[in-house]
XYZ file of C-alpha atoms in Angstrom:
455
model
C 86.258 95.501 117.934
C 85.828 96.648 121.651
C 84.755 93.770 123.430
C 81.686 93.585 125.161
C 82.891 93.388 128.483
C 85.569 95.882 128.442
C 82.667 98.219 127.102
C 80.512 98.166 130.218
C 83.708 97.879 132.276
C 84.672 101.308 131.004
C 81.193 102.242 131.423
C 81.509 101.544 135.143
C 84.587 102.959 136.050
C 83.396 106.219 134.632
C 80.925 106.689 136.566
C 81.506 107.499 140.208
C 78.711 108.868 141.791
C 75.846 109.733 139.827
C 73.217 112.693 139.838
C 69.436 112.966 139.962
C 67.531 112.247 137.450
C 65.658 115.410 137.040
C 66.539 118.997 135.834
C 67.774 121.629 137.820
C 65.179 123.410 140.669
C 65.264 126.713 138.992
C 63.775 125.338 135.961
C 61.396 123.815 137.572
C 60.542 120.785 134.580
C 60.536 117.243 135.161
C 63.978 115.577 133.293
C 63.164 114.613 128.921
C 62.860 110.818 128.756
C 65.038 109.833 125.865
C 65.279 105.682 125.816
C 62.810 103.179 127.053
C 63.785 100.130 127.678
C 61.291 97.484 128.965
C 59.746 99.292 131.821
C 63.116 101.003 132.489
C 63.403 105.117 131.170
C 66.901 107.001 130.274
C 66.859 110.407 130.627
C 68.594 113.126 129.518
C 70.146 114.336 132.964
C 71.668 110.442 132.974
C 73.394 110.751 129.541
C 74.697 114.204 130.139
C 76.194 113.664 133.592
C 77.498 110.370 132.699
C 79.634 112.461 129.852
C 80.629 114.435 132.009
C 81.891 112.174 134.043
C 83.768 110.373 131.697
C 85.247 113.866 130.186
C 86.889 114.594 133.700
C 87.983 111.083 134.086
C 89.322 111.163 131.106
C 87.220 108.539 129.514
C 87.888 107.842 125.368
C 84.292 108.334 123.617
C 83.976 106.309 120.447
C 81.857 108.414 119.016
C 78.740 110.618 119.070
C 78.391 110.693 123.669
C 74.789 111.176 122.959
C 74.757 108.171 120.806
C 77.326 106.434 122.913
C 76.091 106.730 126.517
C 72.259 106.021 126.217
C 73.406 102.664 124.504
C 75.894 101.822 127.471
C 72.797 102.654 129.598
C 70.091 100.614 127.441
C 72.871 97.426 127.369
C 73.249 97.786 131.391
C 69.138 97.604 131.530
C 69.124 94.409 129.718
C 71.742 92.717 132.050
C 69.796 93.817 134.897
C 66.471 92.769 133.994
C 67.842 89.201 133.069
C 69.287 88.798 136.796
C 65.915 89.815 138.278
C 64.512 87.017 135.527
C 67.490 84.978 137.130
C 67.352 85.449 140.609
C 71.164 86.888 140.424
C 72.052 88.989 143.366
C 75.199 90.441 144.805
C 76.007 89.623 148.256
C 75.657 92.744 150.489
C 78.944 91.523 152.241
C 80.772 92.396 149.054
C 79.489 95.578 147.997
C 79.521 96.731 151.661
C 83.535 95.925 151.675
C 83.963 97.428 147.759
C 81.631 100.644 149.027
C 83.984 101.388 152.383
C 87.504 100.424 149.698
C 85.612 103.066 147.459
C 85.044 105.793 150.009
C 88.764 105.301 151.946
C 90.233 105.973 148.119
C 88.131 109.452 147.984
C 88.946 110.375 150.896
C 92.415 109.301 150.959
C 92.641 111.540 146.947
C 90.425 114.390 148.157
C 91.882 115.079 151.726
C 88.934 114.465 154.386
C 85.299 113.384 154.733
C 84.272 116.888 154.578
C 86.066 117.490 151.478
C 84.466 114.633 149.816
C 80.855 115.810 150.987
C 82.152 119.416 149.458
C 83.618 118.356 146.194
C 80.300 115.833 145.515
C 77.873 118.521 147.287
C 76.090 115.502 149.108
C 76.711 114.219 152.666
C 78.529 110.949 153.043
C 75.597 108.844 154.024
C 73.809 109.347 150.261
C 77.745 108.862 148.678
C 77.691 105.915 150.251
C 74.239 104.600 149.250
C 74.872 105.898 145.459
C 77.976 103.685 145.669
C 76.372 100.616 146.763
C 74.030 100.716 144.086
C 76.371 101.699 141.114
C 78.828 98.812 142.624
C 75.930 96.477 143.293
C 74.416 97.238 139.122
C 78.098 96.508 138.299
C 78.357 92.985 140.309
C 75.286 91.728 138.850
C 75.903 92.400 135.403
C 79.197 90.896 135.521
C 77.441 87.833 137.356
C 74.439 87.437 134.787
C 77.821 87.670 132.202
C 79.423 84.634 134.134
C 76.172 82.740 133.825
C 76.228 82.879 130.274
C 79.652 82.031 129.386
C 80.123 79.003 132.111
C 79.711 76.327 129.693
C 82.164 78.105 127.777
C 85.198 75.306 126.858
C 87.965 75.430 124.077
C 89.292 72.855 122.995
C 92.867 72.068 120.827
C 91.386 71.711 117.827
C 89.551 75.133 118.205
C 92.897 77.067 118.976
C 94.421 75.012 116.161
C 91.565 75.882 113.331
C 92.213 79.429 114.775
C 95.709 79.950 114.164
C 95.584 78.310 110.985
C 92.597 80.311 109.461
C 94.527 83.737 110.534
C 96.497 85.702 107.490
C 100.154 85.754 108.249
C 99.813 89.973 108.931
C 96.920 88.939 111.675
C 99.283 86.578 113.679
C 99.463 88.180 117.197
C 102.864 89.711 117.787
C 104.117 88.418 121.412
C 106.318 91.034 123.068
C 109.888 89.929 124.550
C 109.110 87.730 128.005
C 111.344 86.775 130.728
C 110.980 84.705 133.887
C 112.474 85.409 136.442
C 113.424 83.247 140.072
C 113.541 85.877 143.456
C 115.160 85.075 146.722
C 114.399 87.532 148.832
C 115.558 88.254 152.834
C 114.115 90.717 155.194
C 117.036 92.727 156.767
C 116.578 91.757 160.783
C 115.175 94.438 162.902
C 117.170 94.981 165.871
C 114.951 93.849 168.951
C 115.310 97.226 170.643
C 113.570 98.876 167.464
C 110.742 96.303 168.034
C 110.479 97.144 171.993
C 110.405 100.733 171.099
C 107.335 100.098 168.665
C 105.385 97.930 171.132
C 106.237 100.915 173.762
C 104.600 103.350 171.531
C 101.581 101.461 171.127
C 100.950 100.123 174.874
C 101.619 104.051 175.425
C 98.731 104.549 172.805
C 96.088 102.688 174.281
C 97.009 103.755 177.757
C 95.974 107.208 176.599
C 92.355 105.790 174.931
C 91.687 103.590 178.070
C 91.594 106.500 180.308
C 89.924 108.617 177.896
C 92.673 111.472 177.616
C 93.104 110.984 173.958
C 90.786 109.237 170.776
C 91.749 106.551 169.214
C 90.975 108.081 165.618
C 92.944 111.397 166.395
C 95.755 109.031 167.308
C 95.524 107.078 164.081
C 95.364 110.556 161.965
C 98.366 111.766 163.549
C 100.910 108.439 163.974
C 99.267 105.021 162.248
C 101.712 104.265 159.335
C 98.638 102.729 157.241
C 98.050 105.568 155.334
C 95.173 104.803 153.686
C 92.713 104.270 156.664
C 94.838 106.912 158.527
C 92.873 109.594 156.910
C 89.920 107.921 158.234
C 91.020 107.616 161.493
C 91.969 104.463 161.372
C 88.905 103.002 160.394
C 88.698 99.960 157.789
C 85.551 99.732 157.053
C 83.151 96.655 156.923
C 85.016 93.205 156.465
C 84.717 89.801 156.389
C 87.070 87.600 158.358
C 88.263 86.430 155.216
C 89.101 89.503 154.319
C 91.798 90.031 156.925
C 95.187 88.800 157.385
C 94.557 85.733 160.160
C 96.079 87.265 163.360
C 94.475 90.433 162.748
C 91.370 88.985 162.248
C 91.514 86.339 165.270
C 91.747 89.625 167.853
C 89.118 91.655 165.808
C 86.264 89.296 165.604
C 86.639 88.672 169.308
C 86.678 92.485 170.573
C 83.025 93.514 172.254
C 83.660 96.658 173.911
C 83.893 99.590 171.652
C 85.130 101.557 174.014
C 88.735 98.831 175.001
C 91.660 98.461 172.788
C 93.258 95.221 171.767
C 96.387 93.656 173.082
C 99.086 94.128 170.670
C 98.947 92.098 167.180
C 101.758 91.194 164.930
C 101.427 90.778 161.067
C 103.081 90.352 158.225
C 102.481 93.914 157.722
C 103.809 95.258 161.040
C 102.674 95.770 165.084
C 98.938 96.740 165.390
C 96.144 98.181 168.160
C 92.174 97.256 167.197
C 89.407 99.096 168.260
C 86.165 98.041 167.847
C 83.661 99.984 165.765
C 80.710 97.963 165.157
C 79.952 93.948 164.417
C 76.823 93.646 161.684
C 76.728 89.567 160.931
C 79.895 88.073 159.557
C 81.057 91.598 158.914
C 82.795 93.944 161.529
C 84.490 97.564 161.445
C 87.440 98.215 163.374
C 89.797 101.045 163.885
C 93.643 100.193 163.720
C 97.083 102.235 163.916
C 99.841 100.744 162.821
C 103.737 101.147 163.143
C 106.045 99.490 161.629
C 109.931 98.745 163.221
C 112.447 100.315 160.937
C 115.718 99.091 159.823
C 118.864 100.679 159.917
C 121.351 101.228 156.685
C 123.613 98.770 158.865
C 120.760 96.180 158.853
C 120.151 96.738 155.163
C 123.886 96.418 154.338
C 124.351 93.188 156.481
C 121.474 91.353 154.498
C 122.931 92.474 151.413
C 126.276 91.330 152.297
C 124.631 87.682 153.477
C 122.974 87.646 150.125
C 126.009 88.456 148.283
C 127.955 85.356 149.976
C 124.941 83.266 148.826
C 125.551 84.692 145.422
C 129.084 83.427 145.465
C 128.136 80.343 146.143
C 125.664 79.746 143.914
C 127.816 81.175 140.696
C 130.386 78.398 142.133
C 127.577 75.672 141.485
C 128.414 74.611 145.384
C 124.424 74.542 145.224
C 121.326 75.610 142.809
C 119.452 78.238 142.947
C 116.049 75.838 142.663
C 117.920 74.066 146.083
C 118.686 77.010 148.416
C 115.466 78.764 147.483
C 112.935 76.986 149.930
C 115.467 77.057 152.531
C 116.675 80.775 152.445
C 114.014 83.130 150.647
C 111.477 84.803 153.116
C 109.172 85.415 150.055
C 106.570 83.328 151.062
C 104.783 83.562 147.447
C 107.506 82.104 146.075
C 109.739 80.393 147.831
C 108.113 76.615 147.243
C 108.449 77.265 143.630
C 111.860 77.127 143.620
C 111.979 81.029 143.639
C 109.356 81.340 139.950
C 107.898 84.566 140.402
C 104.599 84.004 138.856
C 102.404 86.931 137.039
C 99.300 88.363 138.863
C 98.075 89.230 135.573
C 98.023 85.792 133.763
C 98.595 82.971 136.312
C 101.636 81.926 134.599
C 105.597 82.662 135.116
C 105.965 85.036 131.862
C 105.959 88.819 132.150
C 106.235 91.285 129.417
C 108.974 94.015 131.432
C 106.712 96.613 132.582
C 104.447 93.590 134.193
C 107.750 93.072 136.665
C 107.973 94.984 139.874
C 109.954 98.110 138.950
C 113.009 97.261 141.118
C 113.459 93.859 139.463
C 112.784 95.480 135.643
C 115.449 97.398 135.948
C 118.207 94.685 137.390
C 116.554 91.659 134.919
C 116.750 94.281 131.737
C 120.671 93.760 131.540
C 120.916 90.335 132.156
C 121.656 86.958 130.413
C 119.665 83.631 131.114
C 121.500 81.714 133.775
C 122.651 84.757 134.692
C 122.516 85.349 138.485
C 122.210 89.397 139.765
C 124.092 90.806 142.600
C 122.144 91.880 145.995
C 119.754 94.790 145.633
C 117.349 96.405 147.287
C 113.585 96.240 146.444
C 110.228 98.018 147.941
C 107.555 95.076 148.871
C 104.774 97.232 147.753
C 101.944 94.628 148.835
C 103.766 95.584 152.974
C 105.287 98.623 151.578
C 108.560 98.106 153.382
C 112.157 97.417 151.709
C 113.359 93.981 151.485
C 116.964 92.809 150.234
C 116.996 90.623 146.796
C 118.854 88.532 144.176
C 116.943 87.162 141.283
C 118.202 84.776 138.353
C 116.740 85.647 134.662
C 115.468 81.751 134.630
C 114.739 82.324 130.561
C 113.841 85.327 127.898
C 111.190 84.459 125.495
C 112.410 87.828 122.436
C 109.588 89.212 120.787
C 107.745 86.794 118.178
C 104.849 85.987 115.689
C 102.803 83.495 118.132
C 102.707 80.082 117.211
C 101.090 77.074 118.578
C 104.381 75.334 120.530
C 105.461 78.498 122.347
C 102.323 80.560 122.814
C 99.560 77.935 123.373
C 97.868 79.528 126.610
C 97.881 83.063 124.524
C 96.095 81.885 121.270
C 93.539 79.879 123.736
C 92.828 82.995 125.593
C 92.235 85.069 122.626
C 90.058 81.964 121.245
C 87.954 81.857 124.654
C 87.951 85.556 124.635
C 86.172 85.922 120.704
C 84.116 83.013 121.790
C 83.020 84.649 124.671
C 82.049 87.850 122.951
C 80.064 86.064 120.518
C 77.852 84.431 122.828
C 77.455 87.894 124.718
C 76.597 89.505 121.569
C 74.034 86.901 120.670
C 72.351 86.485 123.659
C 72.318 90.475 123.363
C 70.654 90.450 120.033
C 67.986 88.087 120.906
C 67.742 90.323 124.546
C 67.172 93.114 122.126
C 63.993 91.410 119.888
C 62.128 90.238 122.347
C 62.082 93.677 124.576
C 60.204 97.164 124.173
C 62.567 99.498 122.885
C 61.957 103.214 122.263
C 64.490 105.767 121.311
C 62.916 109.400 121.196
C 63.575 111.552 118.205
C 66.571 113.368 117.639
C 68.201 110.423 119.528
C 67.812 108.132 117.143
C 69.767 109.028 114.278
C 72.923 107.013 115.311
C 75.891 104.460 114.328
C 74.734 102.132 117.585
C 77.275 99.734 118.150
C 74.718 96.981 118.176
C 71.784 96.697 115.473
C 68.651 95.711 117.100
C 67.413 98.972 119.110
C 65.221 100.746 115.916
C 63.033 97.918 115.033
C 61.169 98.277 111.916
């Protein structure tokens, strides 16, 4: 059974920027009401745009879309009514941030701002303000969701009673698992590569200062941040927070739109700021950024550093837990002793295709114990190439779970049900004690939940 949660989250995700709610002008005719619920209407125009929507995206429809949709719609309504009940509201900060992230992707896909406004046939400024409310809808119900579930504990016995009660052909099958320990080394960057990037950007905001040049054509044309390139540079409204810290330290103390920043180094690279607006805690700033680029011979002498490090590390002069904290430049993992540790789960197992693709393919040959020879690897988080070793620290082969090994699975999967549950019941009694009326012809339906034709 699709679980609650992933239901609406599909729901979401589908829909990008909705459509008016009534007809088209030539008709002329106000938009057919089809669902009431509460004081809340669905109309037609909703259901049909929304499978639309989920046709170009792609979107899997279990069933009937004019069964399917209006009940996606009707469960949303219920969510939302409970956090005005509740009080539960999304900060603006956030859905300000997730609206800019979700207008830089568009126009990043599409090709330009204009584009965008083309290919939705509405100017940015309503995008933007459909966004914020779709994203907003989407942040609440997810919050009113948290509410619900936060007394939500499991305990041993639970997961035990669990895995005992299931038939032996219902026993989750746990695909093959490794975990894996990374030293990683950034080949150095020859100093005159660094003076040459610094250069280029004093040369950069030389140009804005005296107003020969704009600082967003120069982004467009030479900031190697490709993703607010296309908007000129621009990053949209952020929280401090939301920045690395040395980018953020110069932003939040810029006040003259029209000045550029001393030069900042990050992790990510050399950067110029220019200062868009401030709004609160929040600002939007306009960056370019270059990155200093290392040679094949820079590459090649990391690889042959690493590759004496291997040598000594298959001769046991030291471990591989030892020289990690001491050697790696991963700073994610070198004061684990090297564990790489899955985004996905919080814990140091990965099915194969969890594993960044470089290390996949070097870890799918190997033994445990087994130490790999040098490679090299794209960081995707900075997007730059990086030299690495990695040891296959243990291989968990594909298995039946059971309680010893698999613990932290069966729990999940326990919390998970038991989460549903209470969804679905607090759902059902959402459903009793609110006005609920489906129009004919819409009624005749497999709903997923019982409870919306009352007798």
């Amino acid at each position: 059974m699709r679980k609650l949660t992933d239901w609406l989250l599909v729901f979401f995700v589908a829909v990008a920027v909705a459509l008016p709610v009534f007809a088209d002008d030539d008709d002329n005719v106000i938009d057919e009401v089809v669902w009431v619920v509460g004081d809340e209407a669905i109309y037609k125009s909703e259901v049909e745009e929304q499978y639309r929507q989920m046709q170009y995206d792609g979107q899997r429809i279990d069933g009937d879309p004019y069964c399917v949709i209006p009940e996606q719609l009707a469960v949303q309504k219920l969510f939302l009514h409970q956090a005005k009940l509740d009080t539960i509201t999304v900060p603006d900060a956030t859905v300000f941030q997730q609206v800019e992230a979700r207008i830089n992707y568009l126009i990043a896909n599409i090709g330009s701002k204009e584009k965008m406004e083309e290919y939705f046939k509405k100017p940015v400024t309503e995008i933007r303000e459909e966004l914020a409310s779709l994203i907003r809808d989407q942040g609440t119900v997810q919050e009113v969701q948290r509410t619900l579930v936060k007394d939500l504990k499991i305990t041993p016995a639970e997961v035990r009673k669990f895995y005992n009660q299931l038939p032996v052909d219902s026993i989750p099958y746990i695909p093959m698992q490794v975990e894996v320990q990374i030293i990683t080394l950034n080949p150095k960057v020859p100093q005159q590569e660094i003076d040459n990037v610094k250069a280029r950007l004093r040369d950069f905001s030389e140009q804005v200062n005296k107003g020969e040049r704009d600082f967003s054509t120069l982004a467009v044309l030479y900031s190697e941040d490709r993703g607010s390139a296309m908007m000129g540079g621009e990053l949209g409204f952020m929280s401090k927070s939301s920045l690395v810290p040395e980018f953020a330290n110069v932003a939040f103390n810029l006040n003259d739109p029209k000045k550029v920043s001393k030069i900042v180094e990050t992790e990510y690279g050399y950067h110029i700021i220019q200062l868009i607006e401030k709004r609160g805690d929040r600002i939007n700033v306009r960056h370019i950024l270059l990155r200093p680029h290392v040679s094949e011979k820079d590459i090649s002498d990391a690889l042959v550093r690493l590759d004496s490090l291997r040598t000594d590390l298959v001769d046991k002069k030291f471990t591989f837990d030892e020289v990690t904290q001491y050697v790696s430049q991963d700073k994610d993992t070198r004061n684990n002793k090297g564990l790489m540790v899955n985004p996905q789960t919080g814990n140091p197992r990965f099915e194969m295709g969890q594993l960044p693709q470089d290390v996949a393919k070097v870890v799918a040959d190997m033994q445990v114990g087994d130490i790999s020879k040098p490679f090299v690897m794209t960081d995707e988080r900075k997007n730059k190439e990086v030299v690495a070793i990695v040891k296959l620290k243990n291989r968990i082969e594909g298995h039946k779970a059971n309680m010893s090994d698999d613990y932290q699975t069966l729990k999940t999967i326990v919390e998970e049900r038991k989460r549903t549950e209470i969804l679905n019941d607090w759902l059902a009694k959402k459903q009793s004690e609110t006005y609920i009326r489906i129009k004919e012809g819409w009624r005749n339906c497999e709903f997923k939940y019982d409870g919306w034709i009352k007798q």
